[in-house]
mmCIF file of C-alpha atoms in Angstrom:
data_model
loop_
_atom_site.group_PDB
_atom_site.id
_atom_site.type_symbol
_atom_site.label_atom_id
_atom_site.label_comp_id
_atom_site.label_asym_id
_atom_site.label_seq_id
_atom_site.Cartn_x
_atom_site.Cartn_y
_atom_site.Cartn_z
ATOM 1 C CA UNK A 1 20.116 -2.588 -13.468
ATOM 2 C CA UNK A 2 19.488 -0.192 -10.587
ATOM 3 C CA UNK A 3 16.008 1.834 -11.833
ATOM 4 C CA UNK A 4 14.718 -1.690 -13.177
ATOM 5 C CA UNK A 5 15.439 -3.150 -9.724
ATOM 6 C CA UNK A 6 13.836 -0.541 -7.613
ATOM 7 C CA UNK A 7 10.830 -0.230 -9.725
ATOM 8 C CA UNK A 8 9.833 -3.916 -9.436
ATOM 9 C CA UNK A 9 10.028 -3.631 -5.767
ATOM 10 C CA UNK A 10 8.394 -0.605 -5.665
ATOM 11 C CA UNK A 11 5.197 -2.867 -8.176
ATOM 12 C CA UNK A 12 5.646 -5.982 -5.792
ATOM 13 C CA UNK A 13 4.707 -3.713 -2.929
ATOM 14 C CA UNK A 14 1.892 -2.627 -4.394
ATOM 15 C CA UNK A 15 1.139 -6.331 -5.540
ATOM 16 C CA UNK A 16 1.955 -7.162 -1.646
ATOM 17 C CA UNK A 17 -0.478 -4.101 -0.414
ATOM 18 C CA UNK A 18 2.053 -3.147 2.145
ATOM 19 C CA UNK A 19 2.300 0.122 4.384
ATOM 20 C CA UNK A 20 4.204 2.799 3.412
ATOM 21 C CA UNK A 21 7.081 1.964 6.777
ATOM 22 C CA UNK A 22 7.709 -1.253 4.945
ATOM 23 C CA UNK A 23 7.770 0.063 1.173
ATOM 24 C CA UNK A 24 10.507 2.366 2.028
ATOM 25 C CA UNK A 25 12.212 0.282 4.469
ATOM 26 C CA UNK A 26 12.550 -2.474 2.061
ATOM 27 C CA UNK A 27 13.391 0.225 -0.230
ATOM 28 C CA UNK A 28 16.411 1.515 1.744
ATOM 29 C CA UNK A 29 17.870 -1.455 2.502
ATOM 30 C CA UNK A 30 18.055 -2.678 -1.127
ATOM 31 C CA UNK A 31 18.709 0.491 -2.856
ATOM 32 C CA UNK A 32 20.781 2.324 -0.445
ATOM 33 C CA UNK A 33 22.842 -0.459 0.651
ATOM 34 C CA UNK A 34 22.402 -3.992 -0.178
ATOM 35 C CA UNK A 35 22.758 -2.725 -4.133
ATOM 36 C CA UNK A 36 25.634 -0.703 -3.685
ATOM 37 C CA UNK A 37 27.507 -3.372 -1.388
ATOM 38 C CA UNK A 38 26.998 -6.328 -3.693
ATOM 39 C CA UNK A 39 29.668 -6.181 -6.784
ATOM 40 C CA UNK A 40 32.272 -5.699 -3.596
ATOM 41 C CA UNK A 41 30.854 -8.404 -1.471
ATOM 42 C CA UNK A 42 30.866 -10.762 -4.782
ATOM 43 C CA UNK A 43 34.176 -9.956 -5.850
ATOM 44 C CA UNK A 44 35.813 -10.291 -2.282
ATOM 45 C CA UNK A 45 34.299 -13.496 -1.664
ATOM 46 C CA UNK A 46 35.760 -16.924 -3.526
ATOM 47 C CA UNK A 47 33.213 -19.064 -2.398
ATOM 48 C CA UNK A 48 29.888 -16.507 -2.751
ATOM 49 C CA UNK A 49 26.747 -17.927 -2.966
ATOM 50 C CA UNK A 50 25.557 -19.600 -6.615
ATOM 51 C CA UNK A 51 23.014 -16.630 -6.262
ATOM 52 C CA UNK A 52 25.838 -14.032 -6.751
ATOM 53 C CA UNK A 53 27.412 -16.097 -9.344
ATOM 54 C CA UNK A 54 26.642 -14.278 -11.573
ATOM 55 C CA UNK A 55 24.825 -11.961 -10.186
ATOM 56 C CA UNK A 56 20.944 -12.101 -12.838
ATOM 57 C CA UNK A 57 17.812 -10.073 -12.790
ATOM 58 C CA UNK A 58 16.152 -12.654 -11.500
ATOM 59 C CA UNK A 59 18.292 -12.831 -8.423
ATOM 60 C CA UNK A 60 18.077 -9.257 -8.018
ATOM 61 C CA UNK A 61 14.338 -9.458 -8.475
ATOM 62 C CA UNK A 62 14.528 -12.373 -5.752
ATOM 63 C CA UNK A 63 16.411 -10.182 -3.670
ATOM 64 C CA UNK A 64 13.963 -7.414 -4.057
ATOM 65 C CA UNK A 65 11.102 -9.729 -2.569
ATOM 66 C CA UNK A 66 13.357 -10.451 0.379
ATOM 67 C CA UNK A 67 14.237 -6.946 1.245
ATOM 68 C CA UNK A 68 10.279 -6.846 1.609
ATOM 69 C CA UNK A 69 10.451 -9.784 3.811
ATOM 70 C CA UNK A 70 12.431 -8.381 6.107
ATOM 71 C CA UNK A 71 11.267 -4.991 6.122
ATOM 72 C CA UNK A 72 7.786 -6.900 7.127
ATOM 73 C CA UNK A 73 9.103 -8.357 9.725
ATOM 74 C CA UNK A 74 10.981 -5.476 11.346
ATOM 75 C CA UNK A 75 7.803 -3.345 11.046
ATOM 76 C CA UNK A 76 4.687 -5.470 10.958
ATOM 77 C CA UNK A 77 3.189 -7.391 14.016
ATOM 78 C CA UNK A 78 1.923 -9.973 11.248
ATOM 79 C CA UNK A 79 4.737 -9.999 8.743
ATOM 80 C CA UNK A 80 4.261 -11.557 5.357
ATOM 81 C CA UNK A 81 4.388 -15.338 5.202
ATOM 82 C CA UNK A 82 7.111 -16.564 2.592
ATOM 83 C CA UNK A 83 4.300 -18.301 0.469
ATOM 84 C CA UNK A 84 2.735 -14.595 -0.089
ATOM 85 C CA UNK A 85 6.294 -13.575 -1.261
ATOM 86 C CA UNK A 86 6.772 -17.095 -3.281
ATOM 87 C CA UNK A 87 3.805 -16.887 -4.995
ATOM 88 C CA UNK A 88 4.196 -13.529 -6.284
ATOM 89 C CA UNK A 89 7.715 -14.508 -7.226
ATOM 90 C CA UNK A 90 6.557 -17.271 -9.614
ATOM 91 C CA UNK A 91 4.102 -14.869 -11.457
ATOM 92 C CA UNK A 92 6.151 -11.992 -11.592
ATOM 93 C CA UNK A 93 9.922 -13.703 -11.820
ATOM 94 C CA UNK A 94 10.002 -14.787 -15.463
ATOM 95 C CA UNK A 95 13.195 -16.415 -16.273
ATOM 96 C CA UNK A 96 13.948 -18.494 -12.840
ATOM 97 C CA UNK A 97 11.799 -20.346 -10.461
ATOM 98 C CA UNK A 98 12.605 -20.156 -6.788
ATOM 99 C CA UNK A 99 11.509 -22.646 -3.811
ATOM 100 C CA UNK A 100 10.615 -21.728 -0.670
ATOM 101 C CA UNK A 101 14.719 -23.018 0.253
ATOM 102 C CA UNK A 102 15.742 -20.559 -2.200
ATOM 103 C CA UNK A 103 14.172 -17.698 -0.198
ATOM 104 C CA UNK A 104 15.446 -18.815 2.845
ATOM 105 C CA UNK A 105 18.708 -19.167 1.400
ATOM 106 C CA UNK A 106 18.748 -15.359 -0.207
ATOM 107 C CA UNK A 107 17.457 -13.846 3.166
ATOM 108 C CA UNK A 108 20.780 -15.245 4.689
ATOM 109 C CA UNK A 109 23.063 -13.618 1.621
ATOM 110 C CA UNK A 110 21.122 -10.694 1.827
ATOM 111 C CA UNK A 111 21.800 -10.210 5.464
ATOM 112 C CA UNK A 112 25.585 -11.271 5.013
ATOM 113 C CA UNK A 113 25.871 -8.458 2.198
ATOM 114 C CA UNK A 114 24.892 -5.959 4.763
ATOM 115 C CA UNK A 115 26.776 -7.626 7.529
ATOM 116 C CA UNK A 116 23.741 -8.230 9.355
ATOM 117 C CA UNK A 117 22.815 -4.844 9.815
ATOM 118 C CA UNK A 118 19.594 -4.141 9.379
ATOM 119 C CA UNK A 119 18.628 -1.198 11.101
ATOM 120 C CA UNK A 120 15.637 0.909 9.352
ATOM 121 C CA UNK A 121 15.459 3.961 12.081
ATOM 122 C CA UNK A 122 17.293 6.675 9.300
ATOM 123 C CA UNK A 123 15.164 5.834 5.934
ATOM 124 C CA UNK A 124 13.821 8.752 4.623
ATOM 125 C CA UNK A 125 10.457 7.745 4.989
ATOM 126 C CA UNK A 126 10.620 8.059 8.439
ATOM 127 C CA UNK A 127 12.192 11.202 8.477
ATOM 128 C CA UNK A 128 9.714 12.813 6.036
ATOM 129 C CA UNK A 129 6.643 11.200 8.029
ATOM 130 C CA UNK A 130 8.116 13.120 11.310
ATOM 131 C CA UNK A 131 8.404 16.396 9.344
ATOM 132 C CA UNK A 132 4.534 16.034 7.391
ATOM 133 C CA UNK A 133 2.983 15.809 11.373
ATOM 134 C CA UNK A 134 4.984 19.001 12.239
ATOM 135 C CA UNK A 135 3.766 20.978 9.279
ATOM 136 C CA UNK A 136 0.423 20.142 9.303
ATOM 137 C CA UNK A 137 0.799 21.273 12.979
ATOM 138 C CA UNK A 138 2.308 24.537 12.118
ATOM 139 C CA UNK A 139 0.673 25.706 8.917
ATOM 140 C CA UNK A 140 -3.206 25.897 7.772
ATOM 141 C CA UNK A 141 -1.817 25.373 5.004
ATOM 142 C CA UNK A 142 -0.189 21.453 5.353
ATOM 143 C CA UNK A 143 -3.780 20.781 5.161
ATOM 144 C CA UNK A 144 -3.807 21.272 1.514
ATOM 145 C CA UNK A 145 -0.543 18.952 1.116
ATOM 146 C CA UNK A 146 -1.142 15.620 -0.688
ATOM 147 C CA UNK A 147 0.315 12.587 1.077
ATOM 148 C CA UNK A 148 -0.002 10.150 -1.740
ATOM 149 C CA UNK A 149 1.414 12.393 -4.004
ATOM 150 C CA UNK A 150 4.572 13.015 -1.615
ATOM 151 C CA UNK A 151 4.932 9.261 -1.564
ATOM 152 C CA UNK A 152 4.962 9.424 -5.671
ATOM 153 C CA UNK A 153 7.742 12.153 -5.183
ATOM 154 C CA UNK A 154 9.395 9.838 -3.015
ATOM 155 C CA UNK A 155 9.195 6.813 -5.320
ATOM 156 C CA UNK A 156 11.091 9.402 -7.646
ATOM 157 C CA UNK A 157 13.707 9.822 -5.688
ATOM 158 C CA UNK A 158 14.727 6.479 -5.322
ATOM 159 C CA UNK A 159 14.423 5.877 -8.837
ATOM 160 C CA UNK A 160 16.979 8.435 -9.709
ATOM 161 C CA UNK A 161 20.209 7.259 -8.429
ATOM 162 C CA UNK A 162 21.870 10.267 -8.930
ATOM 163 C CA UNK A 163 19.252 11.823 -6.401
ATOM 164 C CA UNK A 164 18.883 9.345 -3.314
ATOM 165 C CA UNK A 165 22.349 7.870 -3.168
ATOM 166 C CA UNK A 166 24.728 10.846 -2.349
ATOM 167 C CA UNK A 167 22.568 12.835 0.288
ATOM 168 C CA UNK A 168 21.469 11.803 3.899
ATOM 169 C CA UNK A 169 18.003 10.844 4.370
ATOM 170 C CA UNK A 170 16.683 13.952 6.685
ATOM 171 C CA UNK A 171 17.898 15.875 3.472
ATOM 172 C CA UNK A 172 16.067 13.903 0.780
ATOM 173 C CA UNK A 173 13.204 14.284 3.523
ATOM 174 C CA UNK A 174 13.098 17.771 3.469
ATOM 175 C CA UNK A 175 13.584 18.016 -0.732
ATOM 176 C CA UNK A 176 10.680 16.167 -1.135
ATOM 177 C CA UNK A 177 8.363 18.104 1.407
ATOM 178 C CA UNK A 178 9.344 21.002 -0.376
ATOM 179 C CA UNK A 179 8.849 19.809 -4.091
ATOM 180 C CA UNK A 180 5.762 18.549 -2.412
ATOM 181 C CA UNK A 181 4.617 21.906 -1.512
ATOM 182 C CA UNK A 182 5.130 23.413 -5.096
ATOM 183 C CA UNK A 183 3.602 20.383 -6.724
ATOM 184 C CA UNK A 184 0.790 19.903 -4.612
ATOM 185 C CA UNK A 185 -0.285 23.016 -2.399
ATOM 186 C CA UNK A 186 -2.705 25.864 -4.975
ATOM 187 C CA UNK A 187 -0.598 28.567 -5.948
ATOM 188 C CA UNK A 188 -2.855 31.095 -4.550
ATOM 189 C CA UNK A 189 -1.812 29.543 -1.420
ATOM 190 C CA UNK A 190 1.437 29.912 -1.609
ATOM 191 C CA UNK A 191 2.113 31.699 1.571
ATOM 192 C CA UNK A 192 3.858 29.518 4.076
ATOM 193 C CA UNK A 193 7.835 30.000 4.093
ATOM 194 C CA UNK A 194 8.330 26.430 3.678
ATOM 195 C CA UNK A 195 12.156 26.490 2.921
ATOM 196 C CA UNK A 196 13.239 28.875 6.112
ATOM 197 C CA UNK A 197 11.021 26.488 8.058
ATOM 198 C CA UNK A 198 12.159 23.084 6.629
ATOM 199 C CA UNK A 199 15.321 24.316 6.992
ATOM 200 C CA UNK A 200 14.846 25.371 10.740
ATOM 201 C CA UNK A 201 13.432 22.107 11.871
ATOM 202 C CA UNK A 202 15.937 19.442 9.926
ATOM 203 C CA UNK A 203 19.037 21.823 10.077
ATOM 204 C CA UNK A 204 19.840 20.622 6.427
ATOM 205 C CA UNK A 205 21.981 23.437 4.389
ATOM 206 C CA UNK A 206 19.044 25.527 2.054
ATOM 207 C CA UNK A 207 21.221 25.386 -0.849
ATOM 208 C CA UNK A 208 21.262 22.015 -0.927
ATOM 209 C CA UNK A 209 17.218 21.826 -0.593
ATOM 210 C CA UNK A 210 16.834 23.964 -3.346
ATOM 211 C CA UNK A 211 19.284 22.130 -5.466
ATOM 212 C CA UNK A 212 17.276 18.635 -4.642
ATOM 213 C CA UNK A 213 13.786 20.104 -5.247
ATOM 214 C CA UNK A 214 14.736 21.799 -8.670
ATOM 215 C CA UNK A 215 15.675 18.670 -9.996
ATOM 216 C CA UNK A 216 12.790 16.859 -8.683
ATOM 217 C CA UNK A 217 10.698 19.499 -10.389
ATOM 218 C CA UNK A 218 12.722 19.844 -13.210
ATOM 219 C CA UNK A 219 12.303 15.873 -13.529
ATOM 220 C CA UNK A 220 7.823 16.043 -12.870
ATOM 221 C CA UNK A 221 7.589 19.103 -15.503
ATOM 222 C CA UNK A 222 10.340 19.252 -17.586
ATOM 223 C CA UNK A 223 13.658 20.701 -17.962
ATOM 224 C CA UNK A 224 12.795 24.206 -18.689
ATOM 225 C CA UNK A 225 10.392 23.901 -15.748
ATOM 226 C CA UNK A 226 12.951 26.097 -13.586
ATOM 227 C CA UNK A 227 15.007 29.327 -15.376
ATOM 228 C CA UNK A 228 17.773 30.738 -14.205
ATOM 229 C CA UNK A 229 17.993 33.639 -16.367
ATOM 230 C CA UNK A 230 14.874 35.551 -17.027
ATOM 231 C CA UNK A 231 13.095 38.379 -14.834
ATOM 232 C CA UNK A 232 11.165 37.448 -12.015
ATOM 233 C CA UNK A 233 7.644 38.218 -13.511
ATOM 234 C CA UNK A 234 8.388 36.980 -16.642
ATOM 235 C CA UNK A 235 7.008 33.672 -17.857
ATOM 236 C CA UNK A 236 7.853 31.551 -21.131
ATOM 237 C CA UNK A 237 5.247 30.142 -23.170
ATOM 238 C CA UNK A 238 6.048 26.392 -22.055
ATOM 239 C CA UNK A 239 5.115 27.633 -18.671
ATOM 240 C CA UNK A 240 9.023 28.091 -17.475
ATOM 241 C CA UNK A 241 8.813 29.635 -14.056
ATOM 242 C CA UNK A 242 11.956 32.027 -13.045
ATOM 243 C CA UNK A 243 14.487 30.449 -10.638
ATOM 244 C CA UNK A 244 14.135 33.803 -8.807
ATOM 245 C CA UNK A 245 10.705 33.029 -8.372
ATOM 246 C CA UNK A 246 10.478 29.880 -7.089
ATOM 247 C CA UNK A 247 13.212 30.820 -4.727
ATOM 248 C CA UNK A 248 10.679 33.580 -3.385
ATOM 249 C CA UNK A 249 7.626 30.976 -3.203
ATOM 250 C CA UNK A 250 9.811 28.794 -0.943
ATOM 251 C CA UNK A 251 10.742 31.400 1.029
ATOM 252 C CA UNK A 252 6.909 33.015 1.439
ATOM 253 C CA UNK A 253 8.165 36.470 0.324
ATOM 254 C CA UNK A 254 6.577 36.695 -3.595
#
């Protein structure tokens, strides 16, 4: 229920024409922790709230909308009203109807899932945002490096469980500037050594970049995207590019 979950908010923010702070906010505290808290919470509670009994779509979905909420209101100085969030929640909510109560009601489980802590400071968006000033600073070439289309990257990530939940956000920062760079940046321009530099300025381990960004890439392009067997220079007719290779583009050495 996880990728259904995360790509409604994802549409409702859209719908809500939020900033980016408060996409990925809302995004972090539902998919990084209220999510992965709330079978535990559920199950070592007897009297949990009717919304966690069970636990629906639609009261994930409802959920979703208050993540939002409260992400607006930790990084907004208008936040969204709860009629803006109530009204979208009777188009798009199809098989329960909440009141206004009933949001009130789900901001106070939501908060008691993650213990009241709220804190936004280590999302990955902000991490990423700090590290796109700084190479735009440092290279002519961060010029040429799409910010909507590291935001789409990023909207990847969180998709794929099996890629946001295990690392640290500074890591899943520096991934997706890199896979930004290959995406994004001309290949005749491929000059900058993004990875040594990345690397420098987060501290993350390289091996652990690379090992993000191929399957970011490997997920945009397709599996055979990325080889790890065939000579640098050579090139497969479903346009397979040589792991050697791309090791050498993010380094700035081909």
């Amino acid at each position: 229920m996880r990728l259904p979950l995360v790509e409604f908010l994802i549409q409702s923010t859209q719908e809500l024409d939020v900033g980016p702070i408060v996409k990925y906010a809302a995004l972090s505290l539902l998919a990084d922790r209220f999510y992965p808290s709330l079978s535990r919470f559920a199950q070592g509670n007897d009297k949990a709230n009717w919304l966690l009994q069970p636990i629906r779509e639609s009261n994930l979905q409802l959920f979703a909308l208050i993540s939002i909420w409260i992400s607006s209101k930790i990084h907004d100085s208008c936040p969204l009203p709860v009629k803006c969030l109530k009204f979208l929640g009777d188009t798009t909510i199809k098989e329960q109807h909440f009141t206004t109560r009933d949001f009130l009601e789900a901001e106070v489980v939501f908060l008691q899932v993650l213990d009241f802590e709220i804190g936004t400071a280590n999302n990955a968006f902000v991490f990423f945002e700090e590290l796109y000033i700084q190479f735009k600073g440092v290279a002519k070439v961060g010029e040429l490096l799409n910010f909507e289309a590291c935001m789409d990257i990023m909207d990847l990530v969180y998709e794929k469980e099996e890629t946001s939940l295990p690392h640290s956000s500074r890591l899943l920062a520096a991934s997706i500037l890199v896979a930004s760079y290959v995406i994004t940046v001309p290949k005749k321009k491929w000059e900058f050594p993004v990875l040594p530099w990345v690397k420098f300025v987060t501290s993350c381990d390289e091996e652990h970049i690379i090992r993000i960004v191929t399957d970011i890439l490997r997920h945009v392009f397709g599996p055979s995207c990325l080889l790890q067997d065939e000579p640098r220079k050579q090139r497969r007719k479903d346009g397979g590019v040589p792991f050697i290779h791309f090791q050498k583009v993010l380094c700035g050495t081909l």
